[in-house]
Coordinates of C-alpha atoms in Angstrom, one line a residue:
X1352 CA -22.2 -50.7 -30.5
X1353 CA -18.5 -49.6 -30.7
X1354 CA -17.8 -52.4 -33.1
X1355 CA -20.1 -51.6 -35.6
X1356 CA -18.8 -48.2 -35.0
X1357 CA -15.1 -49.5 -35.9
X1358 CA -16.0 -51.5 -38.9
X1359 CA -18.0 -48.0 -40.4
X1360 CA -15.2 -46.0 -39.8
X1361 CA -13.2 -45.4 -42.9
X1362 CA -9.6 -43.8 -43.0
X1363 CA -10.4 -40.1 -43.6
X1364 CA -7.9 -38.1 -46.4
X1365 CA -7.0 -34.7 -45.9
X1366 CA -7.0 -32.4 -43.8
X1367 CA -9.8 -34.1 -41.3
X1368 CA -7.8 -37.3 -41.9
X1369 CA -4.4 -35.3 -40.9
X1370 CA -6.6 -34.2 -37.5
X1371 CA -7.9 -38.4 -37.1
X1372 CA -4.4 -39.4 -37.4
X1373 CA -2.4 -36.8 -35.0
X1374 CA -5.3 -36.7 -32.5
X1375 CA -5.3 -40.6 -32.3
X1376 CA -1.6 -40.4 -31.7
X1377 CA -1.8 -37.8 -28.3
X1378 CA -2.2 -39.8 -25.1
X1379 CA -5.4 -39.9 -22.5
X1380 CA -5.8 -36.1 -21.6
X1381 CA -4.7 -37.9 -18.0
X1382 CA -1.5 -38.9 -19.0
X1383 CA -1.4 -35.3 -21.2
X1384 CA -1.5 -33.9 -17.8
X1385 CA 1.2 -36.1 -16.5
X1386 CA 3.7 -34.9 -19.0
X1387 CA 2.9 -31.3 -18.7
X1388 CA 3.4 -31.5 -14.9
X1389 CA 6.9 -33.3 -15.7
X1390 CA 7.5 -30.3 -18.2
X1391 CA 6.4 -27.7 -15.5
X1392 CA 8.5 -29.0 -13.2
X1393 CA 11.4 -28.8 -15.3
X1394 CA 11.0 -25.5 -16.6
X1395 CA 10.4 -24.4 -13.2
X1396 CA 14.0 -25.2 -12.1
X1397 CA 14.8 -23.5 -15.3
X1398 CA 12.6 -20.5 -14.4
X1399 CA 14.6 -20.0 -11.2
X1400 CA 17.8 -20.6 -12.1
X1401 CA 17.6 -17.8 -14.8
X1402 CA 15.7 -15.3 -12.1
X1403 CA 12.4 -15.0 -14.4
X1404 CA 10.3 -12.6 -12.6
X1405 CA 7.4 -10.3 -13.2
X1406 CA 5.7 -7.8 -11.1
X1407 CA 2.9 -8.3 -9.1
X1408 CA -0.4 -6.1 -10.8
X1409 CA -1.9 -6.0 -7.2
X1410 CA 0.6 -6.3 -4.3
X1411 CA 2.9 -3.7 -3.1
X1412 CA 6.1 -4.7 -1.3
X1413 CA 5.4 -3.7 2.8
X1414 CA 9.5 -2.3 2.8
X1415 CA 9.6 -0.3 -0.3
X1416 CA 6.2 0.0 -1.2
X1417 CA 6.4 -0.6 -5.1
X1418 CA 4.7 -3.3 -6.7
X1419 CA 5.9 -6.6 -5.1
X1420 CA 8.7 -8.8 -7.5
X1421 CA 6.7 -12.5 -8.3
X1422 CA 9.8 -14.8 -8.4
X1423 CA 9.8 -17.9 -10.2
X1424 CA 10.3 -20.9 -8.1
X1425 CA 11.0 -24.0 -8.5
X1426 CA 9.1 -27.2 -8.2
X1427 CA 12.2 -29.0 -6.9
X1428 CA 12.6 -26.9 -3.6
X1429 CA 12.3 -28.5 -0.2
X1430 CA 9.2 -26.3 0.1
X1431 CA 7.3 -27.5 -2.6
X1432 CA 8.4 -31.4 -2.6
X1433 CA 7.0 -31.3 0.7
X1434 CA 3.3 -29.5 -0.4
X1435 CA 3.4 -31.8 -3.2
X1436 CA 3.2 -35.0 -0.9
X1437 CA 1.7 -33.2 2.4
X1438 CA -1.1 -31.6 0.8
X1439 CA -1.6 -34.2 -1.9
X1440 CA -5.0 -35.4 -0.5
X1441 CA -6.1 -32.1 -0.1
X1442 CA -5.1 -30.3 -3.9
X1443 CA -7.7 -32.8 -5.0
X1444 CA -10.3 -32.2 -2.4
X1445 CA -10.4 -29.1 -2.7
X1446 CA -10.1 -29.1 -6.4
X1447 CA -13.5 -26.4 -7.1
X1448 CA -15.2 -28.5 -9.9
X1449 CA -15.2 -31.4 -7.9
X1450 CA -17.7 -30.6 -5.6
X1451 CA -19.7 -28.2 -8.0
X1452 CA -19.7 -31.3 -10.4
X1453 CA -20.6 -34.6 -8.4
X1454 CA -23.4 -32.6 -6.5
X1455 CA -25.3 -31.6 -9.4
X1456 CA -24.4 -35.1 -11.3
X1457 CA -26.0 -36.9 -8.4
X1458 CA -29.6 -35.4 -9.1
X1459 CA -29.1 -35.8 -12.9
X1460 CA -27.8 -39.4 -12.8
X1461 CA -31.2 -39.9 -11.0
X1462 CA -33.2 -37.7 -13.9
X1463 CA -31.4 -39.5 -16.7
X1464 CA -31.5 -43.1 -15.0
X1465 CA -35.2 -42.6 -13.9
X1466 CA -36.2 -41.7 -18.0
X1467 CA -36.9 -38.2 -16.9
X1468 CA -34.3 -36.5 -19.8
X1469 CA -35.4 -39.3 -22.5
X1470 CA -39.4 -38.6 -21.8
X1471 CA -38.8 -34.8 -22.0
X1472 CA -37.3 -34.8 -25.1
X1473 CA -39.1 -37.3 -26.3
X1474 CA -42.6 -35.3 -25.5
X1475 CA -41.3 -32.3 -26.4
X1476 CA -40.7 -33.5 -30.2
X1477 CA -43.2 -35.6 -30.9
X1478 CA -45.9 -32.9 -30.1
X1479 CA -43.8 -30.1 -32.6
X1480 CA -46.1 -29.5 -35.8
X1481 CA -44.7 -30.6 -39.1
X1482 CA -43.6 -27.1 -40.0
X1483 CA -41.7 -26.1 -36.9
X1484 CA -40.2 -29.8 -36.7
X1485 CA -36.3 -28.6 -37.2
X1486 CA -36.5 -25.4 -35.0
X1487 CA -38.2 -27.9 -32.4
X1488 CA -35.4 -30.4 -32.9
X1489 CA -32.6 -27.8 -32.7
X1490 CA -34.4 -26.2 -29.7
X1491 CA -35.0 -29.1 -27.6
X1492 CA -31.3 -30.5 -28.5
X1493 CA -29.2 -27.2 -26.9
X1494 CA -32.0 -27.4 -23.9
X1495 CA -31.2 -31.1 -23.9
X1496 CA -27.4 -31.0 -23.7
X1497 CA -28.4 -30.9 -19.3
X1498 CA -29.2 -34.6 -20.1
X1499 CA -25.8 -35.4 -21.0
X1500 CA -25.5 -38.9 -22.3
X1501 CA -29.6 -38.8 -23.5
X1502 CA -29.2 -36.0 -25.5
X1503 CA -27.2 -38.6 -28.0
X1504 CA -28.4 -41.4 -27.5
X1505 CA -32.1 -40.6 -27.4
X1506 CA -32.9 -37.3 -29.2
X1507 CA -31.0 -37.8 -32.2
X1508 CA -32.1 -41.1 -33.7
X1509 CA -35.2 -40.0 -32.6
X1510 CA -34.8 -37.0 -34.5
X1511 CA -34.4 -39.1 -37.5
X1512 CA -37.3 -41.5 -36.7
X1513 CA -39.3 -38.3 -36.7
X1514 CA -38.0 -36.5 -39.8
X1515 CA -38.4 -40.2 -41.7
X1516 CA -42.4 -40.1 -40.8
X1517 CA -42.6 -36.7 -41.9
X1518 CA -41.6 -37.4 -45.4
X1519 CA -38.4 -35.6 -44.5
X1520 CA -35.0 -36.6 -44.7
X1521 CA -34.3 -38.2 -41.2
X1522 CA -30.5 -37.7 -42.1
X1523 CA -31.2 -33.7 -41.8
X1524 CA -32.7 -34.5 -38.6
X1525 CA -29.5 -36.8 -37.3
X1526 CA -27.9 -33.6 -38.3
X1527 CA -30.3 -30.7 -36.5
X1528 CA -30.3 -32.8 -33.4
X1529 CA -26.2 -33.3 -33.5
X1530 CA -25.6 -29.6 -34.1
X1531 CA -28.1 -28.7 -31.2
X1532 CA -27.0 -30.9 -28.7
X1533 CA -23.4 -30.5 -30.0
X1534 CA -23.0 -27.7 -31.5
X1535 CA -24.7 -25.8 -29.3
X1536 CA -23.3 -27.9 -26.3
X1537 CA -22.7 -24.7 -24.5
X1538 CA -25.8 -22.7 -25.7
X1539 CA -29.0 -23.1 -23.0
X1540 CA -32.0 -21.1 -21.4
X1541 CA -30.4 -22.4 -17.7
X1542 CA -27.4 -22.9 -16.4
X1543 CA -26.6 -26.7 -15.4
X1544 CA -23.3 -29.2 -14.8
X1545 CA -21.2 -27.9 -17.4
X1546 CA -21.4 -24.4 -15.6
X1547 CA -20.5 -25.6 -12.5
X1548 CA -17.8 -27.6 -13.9
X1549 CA -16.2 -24.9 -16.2
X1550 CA -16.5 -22.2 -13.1
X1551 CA -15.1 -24.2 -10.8
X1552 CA -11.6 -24.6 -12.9
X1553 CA -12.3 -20.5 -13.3
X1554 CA -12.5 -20.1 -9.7
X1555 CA -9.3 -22.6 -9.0
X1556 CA -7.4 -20.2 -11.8
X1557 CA -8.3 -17.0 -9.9
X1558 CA -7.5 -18.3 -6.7
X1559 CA -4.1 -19.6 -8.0
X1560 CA -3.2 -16.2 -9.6
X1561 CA -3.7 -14.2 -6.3
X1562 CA -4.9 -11.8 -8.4
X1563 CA -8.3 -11.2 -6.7
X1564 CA -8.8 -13.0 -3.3
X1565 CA -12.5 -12.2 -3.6
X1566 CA -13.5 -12.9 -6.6
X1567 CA -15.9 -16.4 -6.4
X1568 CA -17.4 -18.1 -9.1
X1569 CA -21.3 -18.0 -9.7
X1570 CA -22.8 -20.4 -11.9
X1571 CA -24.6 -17.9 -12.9
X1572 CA -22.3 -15.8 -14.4
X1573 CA -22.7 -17.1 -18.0
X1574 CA -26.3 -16.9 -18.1
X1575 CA -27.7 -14.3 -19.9
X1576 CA -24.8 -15.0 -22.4
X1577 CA -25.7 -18.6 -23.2
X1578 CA -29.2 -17.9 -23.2
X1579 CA -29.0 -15.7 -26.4
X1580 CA -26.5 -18.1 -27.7
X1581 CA -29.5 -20.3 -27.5
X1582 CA -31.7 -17.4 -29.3
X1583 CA -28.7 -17.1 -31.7
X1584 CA -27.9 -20.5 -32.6
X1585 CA -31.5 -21.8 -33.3
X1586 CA -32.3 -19.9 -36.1
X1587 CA -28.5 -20.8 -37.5
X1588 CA -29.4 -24.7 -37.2
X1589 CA -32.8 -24.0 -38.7
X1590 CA -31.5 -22.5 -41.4
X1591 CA -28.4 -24.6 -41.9
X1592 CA -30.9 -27.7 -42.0
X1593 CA -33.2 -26.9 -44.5
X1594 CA -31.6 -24.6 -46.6
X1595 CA -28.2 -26.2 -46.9
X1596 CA -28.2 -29.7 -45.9
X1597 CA -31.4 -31.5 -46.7
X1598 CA -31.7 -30.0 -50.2
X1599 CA -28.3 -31.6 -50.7
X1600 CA -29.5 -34.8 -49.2
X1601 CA -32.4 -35.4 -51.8
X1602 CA -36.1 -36.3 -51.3
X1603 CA -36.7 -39.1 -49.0
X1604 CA -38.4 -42.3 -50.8
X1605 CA -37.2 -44.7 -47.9
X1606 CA -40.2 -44.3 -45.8
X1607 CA -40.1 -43.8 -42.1
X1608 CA -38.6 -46.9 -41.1
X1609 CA -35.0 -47.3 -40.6
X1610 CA -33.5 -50.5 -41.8
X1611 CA -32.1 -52.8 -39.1
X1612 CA -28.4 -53.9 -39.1
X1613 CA -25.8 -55.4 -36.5
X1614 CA -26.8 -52.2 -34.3
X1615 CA -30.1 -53.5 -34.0
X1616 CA -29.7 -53.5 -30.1
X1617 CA -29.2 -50.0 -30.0
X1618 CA -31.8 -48.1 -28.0
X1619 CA -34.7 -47.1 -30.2
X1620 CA -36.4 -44.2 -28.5
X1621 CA -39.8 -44.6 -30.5
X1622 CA -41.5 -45.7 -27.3
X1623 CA -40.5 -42.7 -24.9
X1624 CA -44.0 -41.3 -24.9
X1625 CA -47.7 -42.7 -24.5
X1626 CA -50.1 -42.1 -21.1
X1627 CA -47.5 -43.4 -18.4
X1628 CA -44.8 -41.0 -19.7
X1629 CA -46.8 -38.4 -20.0
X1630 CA -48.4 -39.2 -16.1
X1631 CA -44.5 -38.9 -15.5
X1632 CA -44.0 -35.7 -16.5
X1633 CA -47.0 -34.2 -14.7
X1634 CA -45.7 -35.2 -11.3
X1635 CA -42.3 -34.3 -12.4
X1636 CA -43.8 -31.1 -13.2
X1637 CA -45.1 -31.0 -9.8
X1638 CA -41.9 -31.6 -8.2
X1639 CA -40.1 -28.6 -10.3
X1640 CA -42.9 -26.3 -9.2
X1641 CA -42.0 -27.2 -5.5
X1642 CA -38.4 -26.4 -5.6
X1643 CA -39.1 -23.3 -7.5
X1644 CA -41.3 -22.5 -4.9
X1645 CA -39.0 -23.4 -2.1
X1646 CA -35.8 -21.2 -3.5
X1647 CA -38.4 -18.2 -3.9
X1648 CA -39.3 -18.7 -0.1
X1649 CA -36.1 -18.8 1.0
X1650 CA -35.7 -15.0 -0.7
X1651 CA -38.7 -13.7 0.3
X1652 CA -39.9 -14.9 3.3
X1653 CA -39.2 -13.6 7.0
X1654 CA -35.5 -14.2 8.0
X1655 CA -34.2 -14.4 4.1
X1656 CA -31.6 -17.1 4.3
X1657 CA -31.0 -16.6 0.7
X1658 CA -30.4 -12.7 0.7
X1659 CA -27.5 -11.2 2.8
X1660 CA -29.5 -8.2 3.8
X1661 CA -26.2 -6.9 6.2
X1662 CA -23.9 -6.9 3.3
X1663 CA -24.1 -3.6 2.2
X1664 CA -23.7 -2.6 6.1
X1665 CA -20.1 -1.2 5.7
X1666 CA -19.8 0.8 2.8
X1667 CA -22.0 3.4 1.1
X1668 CA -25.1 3.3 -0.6
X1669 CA -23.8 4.3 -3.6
X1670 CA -21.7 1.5 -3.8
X1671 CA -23.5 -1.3 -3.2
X1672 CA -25.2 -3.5 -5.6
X1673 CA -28.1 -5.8 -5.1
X1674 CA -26.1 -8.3 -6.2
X1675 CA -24.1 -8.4 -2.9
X1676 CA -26.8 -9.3 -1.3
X1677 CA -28.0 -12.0 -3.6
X1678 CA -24.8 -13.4 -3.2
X1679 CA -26.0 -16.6 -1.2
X1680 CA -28.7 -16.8 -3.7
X1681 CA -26.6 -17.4 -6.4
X1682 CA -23.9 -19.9 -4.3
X1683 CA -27.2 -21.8 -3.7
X1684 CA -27.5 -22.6 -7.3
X1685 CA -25.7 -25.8 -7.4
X1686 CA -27.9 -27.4 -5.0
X1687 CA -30.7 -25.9 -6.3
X1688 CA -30.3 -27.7 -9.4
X1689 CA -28.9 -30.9 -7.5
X1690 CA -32.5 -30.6 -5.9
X1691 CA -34.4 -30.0 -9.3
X1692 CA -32.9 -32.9 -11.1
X1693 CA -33.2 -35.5 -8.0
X1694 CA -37.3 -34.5 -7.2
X1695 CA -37.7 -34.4 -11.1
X1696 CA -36.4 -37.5 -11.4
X1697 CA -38.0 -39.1 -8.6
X1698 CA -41.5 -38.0 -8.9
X1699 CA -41.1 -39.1 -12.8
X1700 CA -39.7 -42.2 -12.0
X1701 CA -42.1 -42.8 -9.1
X1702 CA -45.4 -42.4 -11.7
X1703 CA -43.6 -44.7 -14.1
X1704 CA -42.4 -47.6 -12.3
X1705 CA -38.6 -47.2 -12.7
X1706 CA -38.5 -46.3 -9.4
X1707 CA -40.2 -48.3 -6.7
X1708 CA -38.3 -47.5 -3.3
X1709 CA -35.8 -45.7 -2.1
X1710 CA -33.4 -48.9 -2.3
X1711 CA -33.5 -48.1 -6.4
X1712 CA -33.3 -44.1 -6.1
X1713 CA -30.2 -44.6 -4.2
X1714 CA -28.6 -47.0 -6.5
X1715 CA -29.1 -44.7 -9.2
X1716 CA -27.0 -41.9 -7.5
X1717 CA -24.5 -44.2 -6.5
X1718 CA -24.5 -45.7 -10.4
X1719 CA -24.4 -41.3 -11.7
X1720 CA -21.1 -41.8 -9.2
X1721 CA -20.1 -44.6 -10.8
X1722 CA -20.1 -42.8 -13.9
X1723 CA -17.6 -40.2 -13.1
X1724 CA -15.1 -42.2 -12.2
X1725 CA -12.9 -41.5 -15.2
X1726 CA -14.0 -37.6 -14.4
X1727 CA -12.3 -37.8 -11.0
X1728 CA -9.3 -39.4 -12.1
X1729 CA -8.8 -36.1 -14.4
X1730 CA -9.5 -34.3 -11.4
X1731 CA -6.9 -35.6 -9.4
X1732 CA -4.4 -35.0 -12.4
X1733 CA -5.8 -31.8 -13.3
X1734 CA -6.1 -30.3 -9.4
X1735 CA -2.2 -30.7 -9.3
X1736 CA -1.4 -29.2 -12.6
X1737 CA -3.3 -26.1 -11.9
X1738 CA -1.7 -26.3 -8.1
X1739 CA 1.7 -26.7 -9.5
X1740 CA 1.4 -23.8 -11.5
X1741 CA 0.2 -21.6 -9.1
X1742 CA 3.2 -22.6 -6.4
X1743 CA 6.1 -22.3 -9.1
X1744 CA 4.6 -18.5 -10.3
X1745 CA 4.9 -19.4 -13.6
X1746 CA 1.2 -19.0 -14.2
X1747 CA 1.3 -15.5 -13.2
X1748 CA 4.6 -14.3 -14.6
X1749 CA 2.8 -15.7 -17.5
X1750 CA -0.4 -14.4 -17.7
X1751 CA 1.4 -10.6 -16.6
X1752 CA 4.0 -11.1 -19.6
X1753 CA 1.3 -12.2 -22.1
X1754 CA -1.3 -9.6 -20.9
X1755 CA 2.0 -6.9 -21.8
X1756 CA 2.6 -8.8 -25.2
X1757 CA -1.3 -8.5 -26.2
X1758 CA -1.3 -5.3 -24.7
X1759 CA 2.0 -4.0 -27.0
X1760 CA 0.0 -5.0 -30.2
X1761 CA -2.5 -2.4 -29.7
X1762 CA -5.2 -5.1 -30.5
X1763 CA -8.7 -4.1 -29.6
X1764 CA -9.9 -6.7 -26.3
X1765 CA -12.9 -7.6 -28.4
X1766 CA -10.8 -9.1 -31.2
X1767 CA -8.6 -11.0 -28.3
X1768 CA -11.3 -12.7 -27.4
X1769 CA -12.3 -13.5 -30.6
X1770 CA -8.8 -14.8 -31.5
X1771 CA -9.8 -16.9 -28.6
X1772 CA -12.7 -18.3 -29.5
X1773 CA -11.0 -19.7 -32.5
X1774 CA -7.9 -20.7 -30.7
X1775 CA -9.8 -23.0 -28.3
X1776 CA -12.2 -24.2 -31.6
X1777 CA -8.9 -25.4 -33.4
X1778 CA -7.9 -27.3 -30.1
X1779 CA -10.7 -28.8 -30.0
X1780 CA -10.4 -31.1 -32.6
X1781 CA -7.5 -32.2 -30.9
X1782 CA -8.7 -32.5 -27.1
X1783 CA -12.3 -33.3 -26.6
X1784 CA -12.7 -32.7 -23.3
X1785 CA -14.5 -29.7 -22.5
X1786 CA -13.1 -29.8 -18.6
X1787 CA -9.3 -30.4 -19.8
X1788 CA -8.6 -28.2 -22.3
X1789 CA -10.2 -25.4 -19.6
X1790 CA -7.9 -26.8 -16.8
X1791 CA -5.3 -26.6 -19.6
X1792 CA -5.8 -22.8 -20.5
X1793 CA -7.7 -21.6 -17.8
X1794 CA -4.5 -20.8 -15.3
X1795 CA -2.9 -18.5 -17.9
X1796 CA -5.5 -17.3 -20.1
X1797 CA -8.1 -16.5 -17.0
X1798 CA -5.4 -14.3 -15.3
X1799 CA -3.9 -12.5 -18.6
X1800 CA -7.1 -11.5 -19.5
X1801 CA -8.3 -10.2 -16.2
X1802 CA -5.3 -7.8 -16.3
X1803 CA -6.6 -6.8 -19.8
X1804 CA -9.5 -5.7 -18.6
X1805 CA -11.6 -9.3 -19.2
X1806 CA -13.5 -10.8 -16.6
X1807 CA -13.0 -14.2 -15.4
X1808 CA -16.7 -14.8 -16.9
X1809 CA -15.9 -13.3 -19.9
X1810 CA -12.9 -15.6 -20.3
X1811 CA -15.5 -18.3 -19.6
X1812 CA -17.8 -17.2 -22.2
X1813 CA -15.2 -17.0 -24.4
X1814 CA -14.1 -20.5 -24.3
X1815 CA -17.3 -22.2 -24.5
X1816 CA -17.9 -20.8 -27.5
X1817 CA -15.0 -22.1 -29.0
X1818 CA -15.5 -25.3 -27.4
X1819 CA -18.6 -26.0 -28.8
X1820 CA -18.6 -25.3 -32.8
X1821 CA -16.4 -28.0 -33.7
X1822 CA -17.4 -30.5 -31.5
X1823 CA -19.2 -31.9 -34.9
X1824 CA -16.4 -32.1 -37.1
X1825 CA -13.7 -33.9 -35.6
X1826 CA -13.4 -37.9 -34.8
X1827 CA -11.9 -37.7 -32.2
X1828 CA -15.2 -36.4 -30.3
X1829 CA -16.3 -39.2 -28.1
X1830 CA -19.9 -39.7 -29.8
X1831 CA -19.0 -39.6 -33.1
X1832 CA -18.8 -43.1 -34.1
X1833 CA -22.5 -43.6 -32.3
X1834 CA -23.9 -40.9 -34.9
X1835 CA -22.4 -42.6 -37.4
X1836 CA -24.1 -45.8 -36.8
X1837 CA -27.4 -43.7 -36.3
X1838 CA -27.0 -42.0 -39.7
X1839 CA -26.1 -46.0 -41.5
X1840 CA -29.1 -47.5 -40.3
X1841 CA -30.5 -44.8 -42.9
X1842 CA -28.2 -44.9 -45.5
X1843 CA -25.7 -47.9 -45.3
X1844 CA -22.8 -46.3 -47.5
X1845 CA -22.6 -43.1 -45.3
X1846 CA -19.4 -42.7 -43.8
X1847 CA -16.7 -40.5 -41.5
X1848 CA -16.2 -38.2 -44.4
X1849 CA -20.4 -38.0 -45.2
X1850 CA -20.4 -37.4 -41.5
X1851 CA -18.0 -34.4 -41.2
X1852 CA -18.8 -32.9 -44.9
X1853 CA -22.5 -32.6 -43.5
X1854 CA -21.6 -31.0 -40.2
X1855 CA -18.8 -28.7 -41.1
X1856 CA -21.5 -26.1 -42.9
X1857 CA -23.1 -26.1 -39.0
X1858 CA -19.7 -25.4 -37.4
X1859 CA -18.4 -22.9 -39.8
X1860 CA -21.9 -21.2 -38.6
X1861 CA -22.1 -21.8 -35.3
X1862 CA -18.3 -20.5 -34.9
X1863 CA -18.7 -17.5 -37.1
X1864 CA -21.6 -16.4 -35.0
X1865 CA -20.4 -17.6 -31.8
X1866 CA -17.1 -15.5 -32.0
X1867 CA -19.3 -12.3 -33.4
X1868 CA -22.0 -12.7 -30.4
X1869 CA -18.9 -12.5 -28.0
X1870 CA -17.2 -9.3 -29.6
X1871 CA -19.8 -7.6 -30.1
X1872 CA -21.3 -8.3 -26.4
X1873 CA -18.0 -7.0 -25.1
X1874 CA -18.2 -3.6 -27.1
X1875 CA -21.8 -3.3 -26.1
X1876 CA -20.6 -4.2 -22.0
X1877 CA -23.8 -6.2 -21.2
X1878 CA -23.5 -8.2 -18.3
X1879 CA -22.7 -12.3 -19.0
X1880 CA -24.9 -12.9 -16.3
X1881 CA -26.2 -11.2 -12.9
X1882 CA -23.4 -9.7 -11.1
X1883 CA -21.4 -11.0 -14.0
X1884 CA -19.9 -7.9 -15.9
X1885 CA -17.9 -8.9 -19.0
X1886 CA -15.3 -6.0 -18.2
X1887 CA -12.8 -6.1 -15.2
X1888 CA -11.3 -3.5 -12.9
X1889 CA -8.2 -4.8 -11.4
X1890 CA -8.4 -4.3 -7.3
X1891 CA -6.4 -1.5 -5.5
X1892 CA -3.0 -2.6 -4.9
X1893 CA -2.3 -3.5 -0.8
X1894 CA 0.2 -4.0 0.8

């Protein structure tokens, strides 16, 4: 597959081709981590030499009693060479989106392995009437993006299978099902892996600033957000698709078959459905019923492990929030949905066949591991950056300089994040990795903003919005060259440029939208998700 992805590849002109080029030329976002940790550490000696400082926003020096002096320090002092090597094992372990991450991959690995993922999808658009095929496509594609590696490789050739036996051109479908799954990568009705992934670098930011000891991620905390993304962004693709792109694309007179070239062992997902599939999904069915049930037992039955019914003990009634108490609740999340993707997955795979024992369940988990092995090797480089950072200061004189620069322009918070959005959109066709680019940005941006008046969740929101929209434009995003060889076995001559001048209409959309959802949610101060507010109160200064 990736050499008949090379060979279709032609060099891009322009101002895409300027983005191929430069973006080909930056190293493995691991060894872009490397380099920046070599930086740090020389500006860090730099830093301390010249006495940078800044003051803290939160801590009040025990002599004086005035806001504590943050002193840079470098990287190079007996103190920290020792940490570096001492604690080495431990900056990674303890790393937050490690855990989050590999516990909910280990029940998806076994819903994507098992054909779970593919047979949803699958189901879900084959059964969508004629008329309401895009909004179905687009739909099931941002819902889809918890499937990870199906949402590609089965839901958008199907996609064009499916728009190709319509009479429709299956090109527009490639294209509604790419801008979905995406596009809309960020966009859902649940929270899932990329959550947990993207609040655990959020969490390791806050707890590296100091700022506020207490503060904890939930995976939660983007949820009502991304769901109206999802309310949002359909429409968008739906409208994008048939009003811009097909009639551009022509009336199909291919018929529904896609012509078969070197690719031809490329998975066709035709065969996803039928009586055994669909036997699959009843049971998996079953199975999400049961761990719905089990979560809702645990907060309403006697003893309430899931509620902290004491935590509103020690302060008034005024003052405390249900959301206290559903604190656990929401922690739990993660292995909730570790729990709803391994019995899913299970029961489906159990019904179908692709699972016999437990001998092939396990292997399955152990192959999801497998899988993230590049993932934990940009862990281990990414835990020490964002370490690093946090021991020289330089991420909090930072963020406190910045959040007094931002501050100085009189600019309104709503159009800071917006400049954000659009910030992280334009890096994105740089660095494609969504976890990265956060681990970049994420130890100065999270704390800047919070000292704005931005909460770590909003910061999060922000991000992902920018993250998303141009996913479809640039070549340098990992999946690229797979939808171009889906769109050729359509149309043979359709190349890198087709490709991009098709999706950009999308991501000019999608970011437009994206970055007005975002400003205008802050102005209106709706919570980003339960116990999630998008504004932030600094803590009382102590001592």
């Amino acid at each position: 597959m990736s050499e008949v992805a090379a060979k279709a590849i032609p060099t891009q002109t322009g101002i895409l081709g300027w983005v191929e080029r430069t973006g080909n030329k930056l190293p493995d976002p691991v060894f872009i981590f490397f380099y920046l940790i070599i930086a740090l550490v020389l500006f860090s000696v730099v830093a301390a030499m010249s006495g940078i400082s800044a003051m803290h926003p939160t801590a009040l020096d025990e002599v004086t009693g005035n806001a504590q002096r943050i002193e840079a320090i470098s990287l190079l002092s007996p103190e920290n060479i020792q940490r570096l090597w001492v604690e080495m094992p431990t900056t990674f372990t303890h790393f937050h989106p490690l855990g989050y991450v590999l516990v909910v991959m280990l029940g998806a690995g076994v819903a994507e392995r098992s054909g779970f993922f593919a047979a949803g999808m699958s189901k879900a658009v084959k059964s969508a009437p004629k008329t309401m095929l895009t909004p179905v496509v687009a739909l099931v594609a941002m819902i889809g993006n918890h499937a990870a590696d199906a949402g590609y490789v089965v839901l958008i050739p199907l996609a064009g299978i499916l728009f190709a036996a319509a009479g429709r051109h299956p090109l527009a479908g490639i294209a509604a099902a790419f801008a979905g799954v995406s596009g809309g990568f960020s966009a859902n009705i649940s929270p899932g892996q990329l959550d947990a992934l993207l609040f655990g670098i959020t969490e390791e930011a806050v707890a590296a600033s100091a700022l506020d000891p207490s503060w904890t991620a939930n995976i939660a905390g983007n949820w009502f957000f991304i769901s109206v993304m999802t309310v949002v962004y359909l429409p968008i693709i739906w409208y994008v698709t048939d009003k811009i792109i097909e009639p551009r694309l022509g009336p199909w007179t291919g018929g529904a078959t896609a012509g078969r070239s070197a690719d031809a062992a490329s998975p066709d997902p035709a065969g996803e459905t039928g009586e055994l599939a669909s036997r699959g999904l009843r049971h998996a069915g079953l199975a999400a019923l049961f761990v719905v049930g089990l979560w809702l037992l645990m907060v309403f039955a006697p003893g309430t492990p899931l509620i902290d019914e004491a935590a509103c003990e020690a302060i008034a009634d005024a003052d405390c929030s249900i959301h206290a108490q559903l604190a656990p609740l929401y922690r739990s999340l993660v292995a909730a949905f570790f729990l709803l993707f391994l019995l899913t997955g299970w029961a489906y795979g159990r019904a179908t066949g692709s699972i016999k024992n437990h001998r092939d369940l396990v292997e399955m988990m152990a192959e999801s591991m497998k899988d993230m092995g590049y993932y934990l090797v940009l862990a281990f480089a990414a835990a020490h950056f964002v370490a690093m950072f946090g021991w020289s200061n330089l991420g909090l004189i930072s963020a406190v300089h910045g959040a007094a620069a931002i501050d100085s322009t009189g600019l309104p918070l709503p159009i800071v994040l917006g400049l954000m959005v659009v910030f992280t959109g334009l890096l994105n066709l740089f660095v494609g990795s969504a976890s990265a680019k956060w681990a970049l940005l994420a130890p100065i941006l999270v704390p800047m903003l919070m000292l704005l008046g931005i909460s770590p969740e909003g910061a999060t929101a922000a991000y992902r919005v920018g993250d998303s929209a141009t996913n479809i434009i640039t070549p340098l995003m990992v999946y690229f060259p797979l939808i171009l060889v889906f769109a050729q076995r359509w149309q043979k001559d359709f190349g890198l440029g087709s490709l991009t001048a098709m999706m950009l209409p999308y991501s000019i959309w999608l970011m437009v939208s994206g970055t007005v959802l975002i400003v205008l949610w802050f102005y209106l101060g709706i919570p980003l998700g339960p116990d999630a507010p998008v504004g932030y109160v600094m803590p009382a200064a102590m001592p």
